[in-house]
Each structure stands twice: as C-alpha cells, then as structure tokens.
mmCIF file of C-alpha atoms and ligand atoms in Angstrom:
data_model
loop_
_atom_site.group_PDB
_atom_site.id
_atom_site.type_symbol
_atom_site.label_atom_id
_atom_site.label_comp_id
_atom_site.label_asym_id
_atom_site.label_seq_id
_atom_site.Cartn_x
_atom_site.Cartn_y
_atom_site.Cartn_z
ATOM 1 C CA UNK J 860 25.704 -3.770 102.258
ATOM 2 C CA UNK J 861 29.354 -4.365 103.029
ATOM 3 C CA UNK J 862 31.392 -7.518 101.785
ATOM 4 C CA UNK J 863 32.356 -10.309 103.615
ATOM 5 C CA UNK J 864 36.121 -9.431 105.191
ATOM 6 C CA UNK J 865 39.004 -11.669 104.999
ATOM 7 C CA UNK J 866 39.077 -13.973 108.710
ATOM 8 C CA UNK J 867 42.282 -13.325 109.489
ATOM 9 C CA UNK J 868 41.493 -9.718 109.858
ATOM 10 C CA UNK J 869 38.898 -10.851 112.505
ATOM 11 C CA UNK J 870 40.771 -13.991 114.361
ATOM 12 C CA UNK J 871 43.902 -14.768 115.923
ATOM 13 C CA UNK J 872 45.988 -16.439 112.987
ATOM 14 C CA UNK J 873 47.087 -19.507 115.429
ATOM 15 C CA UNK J 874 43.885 -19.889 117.247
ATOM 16 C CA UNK J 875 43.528 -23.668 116.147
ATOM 17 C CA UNK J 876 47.294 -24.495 116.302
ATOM 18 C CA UNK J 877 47.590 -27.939 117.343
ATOM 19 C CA UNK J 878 43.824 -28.645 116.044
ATOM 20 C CA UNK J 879 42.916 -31.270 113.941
ATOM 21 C CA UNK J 880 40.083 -30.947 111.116
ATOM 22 C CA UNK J 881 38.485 -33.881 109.592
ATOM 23 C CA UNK J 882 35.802 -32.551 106.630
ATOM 24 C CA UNK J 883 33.515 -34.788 104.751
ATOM 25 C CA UNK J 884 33.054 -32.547 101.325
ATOM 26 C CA UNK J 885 36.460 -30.708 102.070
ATOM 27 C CA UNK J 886 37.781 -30.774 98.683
ATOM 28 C CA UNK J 887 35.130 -28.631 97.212
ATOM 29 C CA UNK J 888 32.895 -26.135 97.469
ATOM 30 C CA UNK J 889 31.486 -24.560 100.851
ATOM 31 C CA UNK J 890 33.966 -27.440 103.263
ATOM 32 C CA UNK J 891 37.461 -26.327 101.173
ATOM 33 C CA UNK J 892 36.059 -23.057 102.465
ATOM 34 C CA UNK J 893 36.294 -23.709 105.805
ATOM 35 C CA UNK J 894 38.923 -25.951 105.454
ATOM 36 C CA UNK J 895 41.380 -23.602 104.288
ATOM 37 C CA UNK J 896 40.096 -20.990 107.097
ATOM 38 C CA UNK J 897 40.844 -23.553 109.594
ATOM 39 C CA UNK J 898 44.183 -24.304 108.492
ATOM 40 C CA UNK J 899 44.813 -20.133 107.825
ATOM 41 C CA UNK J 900 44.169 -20.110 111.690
ATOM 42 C CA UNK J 901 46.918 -22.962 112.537
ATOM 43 C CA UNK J 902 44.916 -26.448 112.251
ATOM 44 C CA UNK J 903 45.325 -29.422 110.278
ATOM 45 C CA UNK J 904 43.115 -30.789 108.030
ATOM 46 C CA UNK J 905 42.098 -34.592 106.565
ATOM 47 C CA UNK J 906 39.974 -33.890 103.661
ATOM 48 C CA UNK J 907 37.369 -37.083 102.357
ATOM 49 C CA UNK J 908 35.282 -37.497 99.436
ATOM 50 C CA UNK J 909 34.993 -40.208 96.460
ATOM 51 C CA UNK J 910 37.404 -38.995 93.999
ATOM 52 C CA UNK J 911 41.211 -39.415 94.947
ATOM 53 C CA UNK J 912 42.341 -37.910 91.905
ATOM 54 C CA UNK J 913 40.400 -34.733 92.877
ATOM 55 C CA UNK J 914 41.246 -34.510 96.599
ATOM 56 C CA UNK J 915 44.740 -35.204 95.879
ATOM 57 C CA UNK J 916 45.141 -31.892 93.560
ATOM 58 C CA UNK J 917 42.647 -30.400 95.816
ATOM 59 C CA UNK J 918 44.685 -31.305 98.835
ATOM 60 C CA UNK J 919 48.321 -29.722 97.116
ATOM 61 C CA UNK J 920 46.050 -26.609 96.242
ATOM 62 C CA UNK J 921 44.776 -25.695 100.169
ATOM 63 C CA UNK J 922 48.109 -26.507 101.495
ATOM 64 C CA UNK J 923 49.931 -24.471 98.617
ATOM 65 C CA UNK J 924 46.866 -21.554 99.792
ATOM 66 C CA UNK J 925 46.968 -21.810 103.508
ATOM 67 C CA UNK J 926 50.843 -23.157 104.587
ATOM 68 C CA UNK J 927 49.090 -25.797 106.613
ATOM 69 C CA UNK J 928 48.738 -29.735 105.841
ATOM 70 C CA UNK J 929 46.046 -31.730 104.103
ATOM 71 C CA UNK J 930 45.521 -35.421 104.150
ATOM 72 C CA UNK J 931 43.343 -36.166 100.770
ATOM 73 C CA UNK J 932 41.403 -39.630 102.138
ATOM 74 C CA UNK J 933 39.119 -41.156 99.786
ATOM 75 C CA UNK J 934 35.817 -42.574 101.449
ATOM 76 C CA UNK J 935 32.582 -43.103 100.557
ATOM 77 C CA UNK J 936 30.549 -41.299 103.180
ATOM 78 C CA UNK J 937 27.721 -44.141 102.965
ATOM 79 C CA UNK J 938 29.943 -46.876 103.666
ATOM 80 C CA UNK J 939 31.053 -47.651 107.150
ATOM 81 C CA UNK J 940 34.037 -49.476 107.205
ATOM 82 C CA UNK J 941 35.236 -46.996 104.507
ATOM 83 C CA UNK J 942 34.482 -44.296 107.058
ATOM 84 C CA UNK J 943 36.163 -46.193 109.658
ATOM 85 C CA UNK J 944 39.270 -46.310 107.648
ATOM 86 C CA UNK J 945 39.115 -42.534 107.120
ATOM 87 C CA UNK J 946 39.028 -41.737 110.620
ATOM 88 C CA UNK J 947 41.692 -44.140 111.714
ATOM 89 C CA UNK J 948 44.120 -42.666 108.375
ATOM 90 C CA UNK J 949 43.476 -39.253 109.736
ATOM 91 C CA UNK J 950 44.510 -40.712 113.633
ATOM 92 C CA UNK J 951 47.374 -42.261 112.249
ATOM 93 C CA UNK J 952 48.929 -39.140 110.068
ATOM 94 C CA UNK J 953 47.775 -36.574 113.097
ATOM 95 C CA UNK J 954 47.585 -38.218 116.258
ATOM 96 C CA UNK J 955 44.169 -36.705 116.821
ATOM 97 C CA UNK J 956 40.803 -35.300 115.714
ATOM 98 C CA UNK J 957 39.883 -32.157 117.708
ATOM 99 C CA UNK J 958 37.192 -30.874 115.056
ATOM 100 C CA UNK J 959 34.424 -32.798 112.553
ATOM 101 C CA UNK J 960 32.489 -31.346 109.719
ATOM 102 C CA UNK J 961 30.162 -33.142 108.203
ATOM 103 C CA UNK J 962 29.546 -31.871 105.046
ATOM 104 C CA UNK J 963 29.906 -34.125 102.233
ATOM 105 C CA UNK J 964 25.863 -34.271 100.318
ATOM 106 C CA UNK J 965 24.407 -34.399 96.823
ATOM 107 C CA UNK J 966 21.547 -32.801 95.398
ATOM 108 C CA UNK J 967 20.150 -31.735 92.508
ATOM 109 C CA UNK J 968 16.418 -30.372 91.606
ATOM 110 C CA UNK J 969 13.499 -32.780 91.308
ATOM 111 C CA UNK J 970 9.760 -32.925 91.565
ATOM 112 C CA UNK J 971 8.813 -35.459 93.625
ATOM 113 C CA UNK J 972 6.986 -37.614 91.006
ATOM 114 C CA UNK J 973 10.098 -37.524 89.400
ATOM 115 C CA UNK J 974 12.185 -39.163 92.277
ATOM 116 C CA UNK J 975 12.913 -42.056 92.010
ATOM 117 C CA UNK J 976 12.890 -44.538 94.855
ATOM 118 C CA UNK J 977 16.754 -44.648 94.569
ATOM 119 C CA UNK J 978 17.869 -40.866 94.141
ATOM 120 C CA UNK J 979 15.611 -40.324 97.227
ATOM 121 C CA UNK J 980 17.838 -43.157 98.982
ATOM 122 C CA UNK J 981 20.445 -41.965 97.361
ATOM 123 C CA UNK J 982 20.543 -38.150 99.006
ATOM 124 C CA UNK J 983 19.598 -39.471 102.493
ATOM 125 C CA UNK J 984 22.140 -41.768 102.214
ATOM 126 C CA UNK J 985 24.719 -39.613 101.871
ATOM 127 C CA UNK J 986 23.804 -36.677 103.663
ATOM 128 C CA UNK J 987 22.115 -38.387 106.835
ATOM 129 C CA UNK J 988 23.498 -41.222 107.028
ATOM 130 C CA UNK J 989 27.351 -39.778 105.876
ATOM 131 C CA UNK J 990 26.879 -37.013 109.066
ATOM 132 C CA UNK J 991 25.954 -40.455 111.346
ATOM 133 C CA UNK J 992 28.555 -42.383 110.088
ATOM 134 C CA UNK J 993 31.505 -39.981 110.736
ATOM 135 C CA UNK J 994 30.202 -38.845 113.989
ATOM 136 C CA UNK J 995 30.094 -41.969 115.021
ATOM 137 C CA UNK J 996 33.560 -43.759 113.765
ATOM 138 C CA UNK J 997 35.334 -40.437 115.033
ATOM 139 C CA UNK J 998 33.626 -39.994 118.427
ATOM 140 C CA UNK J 999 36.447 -42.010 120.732
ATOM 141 C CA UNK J 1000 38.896 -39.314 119.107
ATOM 142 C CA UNK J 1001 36.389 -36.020 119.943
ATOM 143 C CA UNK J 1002 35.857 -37.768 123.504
ATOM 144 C CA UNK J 1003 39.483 -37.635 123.944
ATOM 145 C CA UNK J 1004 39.942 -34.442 122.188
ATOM 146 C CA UNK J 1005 36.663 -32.742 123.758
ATOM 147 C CA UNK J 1006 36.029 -32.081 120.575
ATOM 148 C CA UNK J 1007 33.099 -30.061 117.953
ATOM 149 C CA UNK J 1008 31.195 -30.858 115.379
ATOM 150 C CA UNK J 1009 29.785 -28.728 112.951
ATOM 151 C CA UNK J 1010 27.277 -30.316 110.698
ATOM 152 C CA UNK J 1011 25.985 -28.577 107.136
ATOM 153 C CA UNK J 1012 22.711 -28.217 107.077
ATOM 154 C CA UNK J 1013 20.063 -26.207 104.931
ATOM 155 C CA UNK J 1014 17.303 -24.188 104.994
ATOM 156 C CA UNK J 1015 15.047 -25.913 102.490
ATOM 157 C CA UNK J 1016 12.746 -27.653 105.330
ATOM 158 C CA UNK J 1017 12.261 -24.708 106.687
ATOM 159 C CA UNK J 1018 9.261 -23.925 103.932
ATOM 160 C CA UNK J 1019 9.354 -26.880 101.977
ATOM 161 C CA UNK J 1020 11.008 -25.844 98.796
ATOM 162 C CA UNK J 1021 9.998 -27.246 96.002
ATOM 163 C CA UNK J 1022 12.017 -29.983 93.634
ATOM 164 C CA UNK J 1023 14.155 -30.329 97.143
ATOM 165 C CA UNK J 1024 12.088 -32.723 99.127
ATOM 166 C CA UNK J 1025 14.988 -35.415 99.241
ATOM 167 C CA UNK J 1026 17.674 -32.829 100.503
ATOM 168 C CA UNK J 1027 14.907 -31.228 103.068
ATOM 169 C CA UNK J 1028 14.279 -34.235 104.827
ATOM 170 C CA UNK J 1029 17.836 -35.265 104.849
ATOM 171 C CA UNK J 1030 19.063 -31.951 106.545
ATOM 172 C CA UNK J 1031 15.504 -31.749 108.643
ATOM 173 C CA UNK J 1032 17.343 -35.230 109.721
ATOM 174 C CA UNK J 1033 20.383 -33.871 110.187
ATOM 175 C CA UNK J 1034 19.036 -30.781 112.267
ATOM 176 C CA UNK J 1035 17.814 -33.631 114.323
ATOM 177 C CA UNK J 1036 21.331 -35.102 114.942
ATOM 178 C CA UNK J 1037 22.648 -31.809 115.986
ATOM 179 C CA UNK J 1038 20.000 -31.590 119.081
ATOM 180 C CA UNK J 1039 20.157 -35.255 119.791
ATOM 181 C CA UNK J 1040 24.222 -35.513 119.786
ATOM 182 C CA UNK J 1041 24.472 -32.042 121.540
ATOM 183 C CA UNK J 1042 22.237 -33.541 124.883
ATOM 184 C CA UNK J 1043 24.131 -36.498 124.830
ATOM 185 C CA UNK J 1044 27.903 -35.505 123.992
ATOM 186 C CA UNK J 1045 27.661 -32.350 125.691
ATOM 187 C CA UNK J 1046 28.604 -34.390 129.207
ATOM 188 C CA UNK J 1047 31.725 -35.504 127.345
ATOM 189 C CA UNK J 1048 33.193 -31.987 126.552
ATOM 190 C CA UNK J 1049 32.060 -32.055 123.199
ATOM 191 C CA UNK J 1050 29.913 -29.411 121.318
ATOM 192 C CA UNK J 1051 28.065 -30.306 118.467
ATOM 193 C CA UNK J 1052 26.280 -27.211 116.219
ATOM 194 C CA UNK J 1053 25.305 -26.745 112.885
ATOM 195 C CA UNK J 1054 25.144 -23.937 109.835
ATOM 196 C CA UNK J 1055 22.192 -23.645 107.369
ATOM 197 C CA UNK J 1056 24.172 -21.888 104.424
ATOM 198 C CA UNK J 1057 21.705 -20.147 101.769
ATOM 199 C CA UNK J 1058 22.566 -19.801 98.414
ATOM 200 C CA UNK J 1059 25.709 -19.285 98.551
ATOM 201 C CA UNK J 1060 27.675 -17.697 94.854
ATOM 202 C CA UNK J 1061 30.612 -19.984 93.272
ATOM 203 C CA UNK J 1062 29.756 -23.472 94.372
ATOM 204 C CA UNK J 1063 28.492 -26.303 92.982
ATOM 205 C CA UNK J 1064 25.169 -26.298 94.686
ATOM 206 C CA UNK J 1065 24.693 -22.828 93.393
ATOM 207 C CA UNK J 1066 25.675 -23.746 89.820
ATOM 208 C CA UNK J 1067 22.858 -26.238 90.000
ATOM 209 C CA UNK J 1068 20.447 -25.072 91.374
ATOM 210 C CA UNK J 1069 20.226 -21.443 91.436
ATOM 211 C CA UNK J 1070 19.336 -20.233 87.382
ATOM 212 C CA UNK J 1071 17.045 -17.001 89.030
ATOM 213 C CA UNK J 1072 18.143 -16.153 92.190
ATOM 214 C CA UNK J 1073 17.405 -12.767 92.666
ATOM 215 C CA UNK J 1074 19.403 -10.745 94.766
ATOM 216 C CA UNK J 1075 16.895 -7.549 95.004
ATOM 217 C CA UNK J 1076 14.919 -10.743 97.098
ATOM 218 C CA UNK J 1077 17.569 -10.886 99.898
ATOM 219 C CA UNK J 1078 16.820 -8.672 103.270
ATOM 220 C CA UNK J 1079 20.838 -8.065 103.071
ATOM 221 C CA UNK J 1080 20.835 -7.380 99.210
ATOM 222 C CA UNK J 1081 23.574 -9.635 98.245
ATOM 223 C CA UNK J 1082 24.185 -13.481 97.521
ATOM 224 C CA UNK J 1083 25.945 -14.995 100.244
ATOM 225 C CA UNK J 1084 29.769 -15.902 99.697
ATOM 226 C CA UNK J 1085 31.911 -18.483 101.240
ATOM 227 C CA UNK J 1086 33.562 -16.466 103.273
ATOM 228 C CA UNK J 1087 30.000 -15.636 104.909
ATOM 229 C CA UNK J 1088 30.223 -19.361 105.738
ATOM 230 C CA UNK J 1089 33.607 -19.577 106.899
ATOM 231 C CA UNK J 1090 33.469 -16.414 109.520
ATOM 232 C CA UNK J 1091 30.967 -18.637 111.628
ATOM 233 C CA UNK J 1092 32.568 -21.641 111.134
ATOM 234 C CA UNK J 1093 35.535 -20.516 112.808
ATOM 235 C CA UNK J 1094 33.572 -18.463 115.554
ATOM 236 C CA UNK J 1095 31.436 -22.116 116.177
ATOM 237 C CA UNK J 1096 35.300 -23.536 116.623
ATOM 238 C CA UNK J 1097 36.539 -21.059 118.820
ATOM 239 C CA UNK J 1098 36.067 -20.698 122.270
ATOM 240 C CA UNK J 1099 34.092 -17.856 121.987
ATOM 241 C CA UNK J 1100 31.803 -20.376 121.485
ATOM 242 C CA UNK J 1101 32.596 -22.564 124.140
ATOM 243 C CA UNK J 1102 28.785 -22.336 125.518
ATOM 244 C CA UNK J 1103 27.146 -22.703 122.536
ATOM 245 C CA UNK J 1104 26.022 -26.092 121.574
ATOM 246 C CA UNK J 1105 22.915 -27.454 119.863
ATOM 247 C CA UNK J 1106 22.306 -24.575 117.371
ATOM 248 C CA UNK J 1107 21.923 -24.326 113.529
ATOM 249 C CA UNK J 1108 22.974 -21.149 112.800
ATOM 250 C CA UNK J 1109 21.813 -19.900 109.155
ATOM 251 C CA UNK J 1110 23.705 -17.713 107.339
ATOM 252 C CA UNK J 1111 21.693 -16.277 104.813
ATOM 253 C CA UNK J 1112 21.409 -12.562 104.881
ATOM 254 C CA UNK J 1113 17.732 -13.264 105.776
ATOM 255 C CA UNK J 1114 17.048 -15.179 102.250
ATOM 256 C CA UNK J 1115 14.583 -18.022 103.398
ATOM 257 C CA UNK J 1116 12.735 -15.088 105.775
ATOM 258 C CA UNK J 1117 11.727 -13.442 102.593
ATOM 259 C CA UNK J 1118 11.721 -16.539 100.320
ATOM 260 C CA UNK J 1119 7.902 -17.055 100.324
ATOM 261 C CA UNK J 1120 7.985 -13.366 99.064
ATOM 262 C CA UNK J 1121 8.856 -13.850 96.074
ATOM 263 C CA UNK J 1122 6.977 -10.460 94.708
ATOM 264 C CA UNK J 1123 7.488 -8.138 97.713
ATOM 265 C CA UNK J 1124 10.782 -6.917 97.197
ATOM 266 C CA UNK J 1125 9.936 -4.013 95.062
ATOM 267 C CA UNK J 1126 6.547 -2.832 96.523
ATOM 268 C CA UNK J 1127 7.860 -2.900 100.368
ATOM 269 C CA UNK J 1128 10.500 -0.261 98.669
ATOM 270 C CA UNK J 1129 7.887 1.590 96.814
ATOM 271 C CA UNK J 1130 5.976 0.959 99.903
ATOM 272 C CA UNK J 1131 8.458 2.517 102.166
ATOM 273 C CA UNK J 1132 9.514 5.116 99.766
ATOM 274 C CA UNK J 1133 5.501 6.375 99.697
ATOM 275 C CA UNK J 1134 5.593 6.504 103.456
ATOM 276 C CA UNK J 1135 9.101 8.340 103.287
ATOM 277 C CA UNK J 1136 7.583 11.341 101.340
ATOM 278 C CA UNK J 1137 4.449 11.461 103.075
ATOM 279 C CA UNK J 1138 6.262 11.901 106.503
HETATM 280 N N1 COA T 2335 17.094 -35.807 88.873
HETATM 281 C C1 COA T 2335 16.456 -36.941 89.301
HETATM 282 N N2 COA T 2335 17.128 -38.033 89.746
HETATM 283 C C2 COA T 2335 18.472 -37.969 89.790
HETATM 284 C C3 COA T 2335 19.208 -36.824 89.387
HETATM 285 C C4 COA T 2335 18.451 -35.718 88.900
HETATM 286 N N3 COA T 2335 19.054 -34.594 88.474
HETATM 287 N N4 COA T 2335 20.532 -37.059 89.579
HETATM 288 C C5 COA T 2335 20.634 -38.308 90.068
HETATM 289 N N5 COA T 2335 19.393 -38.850 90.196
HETATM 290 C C6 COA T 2335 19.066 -40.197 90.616
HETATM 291 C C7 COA T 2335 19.634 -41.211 89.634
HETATM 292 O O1 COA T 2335 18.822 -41.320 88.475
HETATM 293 C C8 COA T 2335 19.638 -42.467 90.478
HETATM 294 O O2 COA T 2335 18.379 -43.023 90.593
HETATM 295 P P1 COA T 2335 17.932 -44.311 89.661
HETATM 296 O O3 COA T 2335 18.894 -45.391 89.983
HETATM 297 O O4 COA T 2335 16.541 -44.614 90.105
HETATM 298 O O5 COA T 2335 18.018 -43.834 88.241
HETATM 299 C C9 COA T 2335 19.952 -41.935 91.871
HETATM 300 O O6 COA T 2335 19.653 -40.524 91.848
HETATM 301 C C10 COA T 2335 21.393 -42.101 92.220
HETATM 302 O O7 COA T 2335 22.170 -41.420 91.242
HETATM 303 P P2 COA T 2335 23.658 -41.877 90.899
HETATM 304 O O8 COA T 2335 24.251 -40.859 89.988
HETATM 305 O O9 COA T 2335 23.653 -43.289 90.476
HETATM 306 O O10 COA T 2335 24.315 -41.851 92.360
HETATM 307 P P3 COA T 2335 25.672 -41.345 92.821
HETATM 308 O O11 COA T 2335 25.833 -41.894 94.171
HETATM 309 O O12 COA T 2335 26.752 -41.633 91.835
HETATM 310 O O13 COA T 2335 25.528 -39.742 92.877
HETATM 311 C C11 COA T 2335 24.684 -37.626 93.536
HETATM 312 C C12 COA T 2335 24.406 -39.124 93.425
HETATM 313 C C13 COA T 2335 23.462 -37.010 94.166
HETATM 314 C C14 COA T 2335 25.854 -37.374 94.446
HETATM 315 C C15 COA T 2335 24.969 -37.041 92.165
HETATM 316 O O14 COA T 2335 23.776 -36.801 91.505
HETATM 317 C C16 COA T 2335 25.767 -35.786 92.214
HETATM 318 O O15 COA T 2335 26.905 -35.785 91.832
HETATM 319 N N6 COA T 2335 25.245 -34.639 92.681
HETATM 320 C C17 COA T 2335 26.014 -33.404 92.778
HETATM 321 C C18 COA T 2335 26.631 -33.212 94.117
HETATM 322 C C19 COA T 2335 26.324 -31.819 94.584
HETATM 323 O O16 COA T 2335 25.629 -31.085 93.958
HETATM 324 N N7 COA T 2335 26.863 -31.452 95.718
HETATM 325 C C20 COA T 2335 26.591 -30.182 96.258
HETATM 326 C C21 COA T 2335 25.492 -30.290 97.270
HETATM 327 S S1 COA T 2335 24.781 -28.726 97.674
#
C-alpha cells in the first residue's frame, strides 16, 4: 500500500492565496495538519485553543514550517463571547474569514458507568457545542466570504464503540450540523462538509486511545497519517469541490468497515490464499 504523498506534489501551491483559515484545535494534532497544508497552499491561518502559551510557540512553529501567517487566539470553544472575540481578532488581523474548521474536542476512554454526569457534559460541550458556537459567531464573515466549513467528525457512532459513547454522540451531533447547515447555508454560497478521520498515527487521540490497534485489521494495511487527512481537506477547500456540500467524508483506509471484524483479518487471507491454489 503506498504512502501518503506530500500535497504540494498534488495542488497548486497558491490555490488559497488570499484565503483566510480560522481552526478550532489548530495548534495540535490532526487541525495543525491542515493548518499548515492550508497555509503551504497560500492561506492564512487564526489558530484557537485554551492554552496561549502553547498556540503561541505553536503559532511561530507553522509559520517558521509553511512561510505563511498564524494568529495564536486563545478561546474557550464552550464559551460564547470568548468565541465571539476569536472571530472578531481573526476579522480584525485579516480582514476576512473565507474557511472554518471546527475541530477543537476532548476525549478519552470510558465505560459508561464510569461517566460521570460532567465528563459526558464536558465532551459535548466542547465538541458540539464548540462546532455551533464558531459556526455561528463566524457566519456574517463566510456569508460575505461565500465561505466552507469543514467540521471533524468521527467514526465511532457509526458501530457504537465502546468506552466512546460521549465522543459518539457528540460527533453523531455534529454529523447532524453538517446536513442541517449545508440545506440552509448552501443558498448563501457557502459549503459546509465534514471528515471522519480513523485512527490516525502521531496524535494525541491516537496516543490515548489506541494501545492495540492492529494494522493487519485495516482493508488498506496501514494506520492512517495526517497527511491522509490533510489531502481531503484541501480537495473539500478547493473548487474541485465546489458542488460538494453536506458530506462526511471518512478517511480511514476502510478501518471502521472491518472494525466489527476484529478476528477476520487472517482467515479471509488464509481464506483467499485456499481459493488461490485451488483455482
Ligand atoms: N475518564 C473518565 N472521566 C474523565 C476522564 C477520563 N479519562 N478525563 C476527564 N474526565 C471527566 C472529569 O473527571 C470531569 O468530570 P467530574 O467533574 O465529574 O470529575 C470531566 O470529565 C471534566 O474533566 P476536566 O478535566 O475537569 O475538564 P476539562 O474541560 O479541563 O478537560 C478534556 C476535559 C476532555 C478536554 C480533557 O480530559 C482532555 O484534555 N482531553 C484530551 C484532549 C484530547 O484528547 N484531544 C484529542 C481528541 S481526539
């Protein structure tokens, strides 16, 4: 199975020049991902989370990486007027917000009986509520813009993972958004989609929750990178996707088609190889 290749080997490098980025979660992880492909291909980026301290080195680091600007903006996703403040710094530095990702979230594993009323709160809070908040302080900016939004969902609610039943329904929430904003916002020249990342190798998420992932288990053989992520990020972005709104695209190698399968891997091999030889 072939690697992911670098973007700029697949789009123009100035494609978003002029564009402006805001990311909820863009200091880390899966959003500085796509961040620093956005601003690779020309845009400019506001980054938010909690930390300043963080998403001002962070900030330095993608700009250092990628030649384009970053605006570190500390917010707390579940608090409105902070999110309001964020949107109107980003306005201010910018002039503009052509593209929103909502991506800041928190999770960790936990059977149910051991969530408590809070840390269930707590997830949908930021997750659901954080992707409502910011689409809704920066929509006067994507109306004006005709802008996108790209919202980070998963695939856990797809089978109902287990120890994941607070980030499940907060993405199955957010899936919901996606549909709902696309029917509405579409009128306004704006296109709203989403991506259902699976495991993906050398982020936090991963780190936490991912002790025995099993590679042999993926239909594409391989944990999925951020650059996996990143390639239809950009594509969403573009105008090759200028029809496209509405849509959750998972990018997964196939890894929640096969996650129920957990056994399978090896005897659909053994399976195949038997049929091979016999043929
Ligand atoms: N298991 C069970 N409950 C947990 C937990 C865990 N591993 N981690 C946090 N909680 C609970 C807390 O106990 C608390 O509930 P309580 O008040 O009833 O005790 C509630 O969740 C809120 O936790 P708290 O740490 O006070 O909230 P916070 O707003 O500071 O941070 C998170 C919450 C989810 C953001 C934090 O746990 C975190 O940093 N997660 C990592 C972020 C991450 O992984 N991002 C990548 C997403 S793929």
């Amino acid at each position: 199975m072939s690697a992911p290749v670098d973007t700029t080997d697949i789009f123009k490098k100035d494609i978003f020049a002029g564009k402006v980025v805001l990311v909820s979660g863009g200091g880390s992880g899966i959003c500085r991902g796509l961040t620093e492909a956005l601003l690779r291909h020309g845009a400019k980026a506001a980054i938010v989370s909690r930390t300043f301290s963080k998403l001002e080195k962070a900030a330095k680091e993608m700009s250092a990486a990628t030649g384009g600007p970053v605006l570190p903006v500390a917010a707390d996703v579940r608090k409105p007027e902070q999110v309001e403040a964020a949107v109107a710094k980003t306005v201010e530095t910018y002039g503009r917000i052509d593209f929103l990702i909502n991506g800041a979230a928190g999770n960790f594993l936990a059977p149910f009986e051991g969530l408590s009323y809070n840390a269930f709160r707590t997830v949908i809070e930021i997750d659901t509520l954080g992707t409502f908040n910011f689409t809704k302080a920066a929509l006067p900016h994507l109306k004006a813009s005709k802008g996108a939004v790209l919202n980070i969902s998963a695939t856990l609610h797809y089978t109902g993972k287990a120890f994941q039943l607070h980030v499940g329904a907060a993405k199955a929430a957010i899936d919901a958004l996606t549909t709902h904003w696309a029917v509405e916002l579409g009128p306004h020249g704006i296109r709203v989609n989403g991506i259902s990342p699976g495991l993906i190798a050398d982020t936090e998420g991963a780190n936490r929750l991912a002790a025995n992932f099993n590679e042999a288990a993926v239909p594409l053989q391989r944990v999925g990178k951020i650059k996996d992520v990143e390639q239809s990020a950009l594509f969403l972005f573009s105008e090759a996707a200028n029809y496209i709104t509405g849509v959750t695209l998972v990018v997964d190698g196939g890894q929640w088609l096969n996650s129920g399968n957990h056994d399978y891997p090896n005897s659909i091999l053994n399976f195949v190889g038997r049929t091979k030889s016999k043929m």
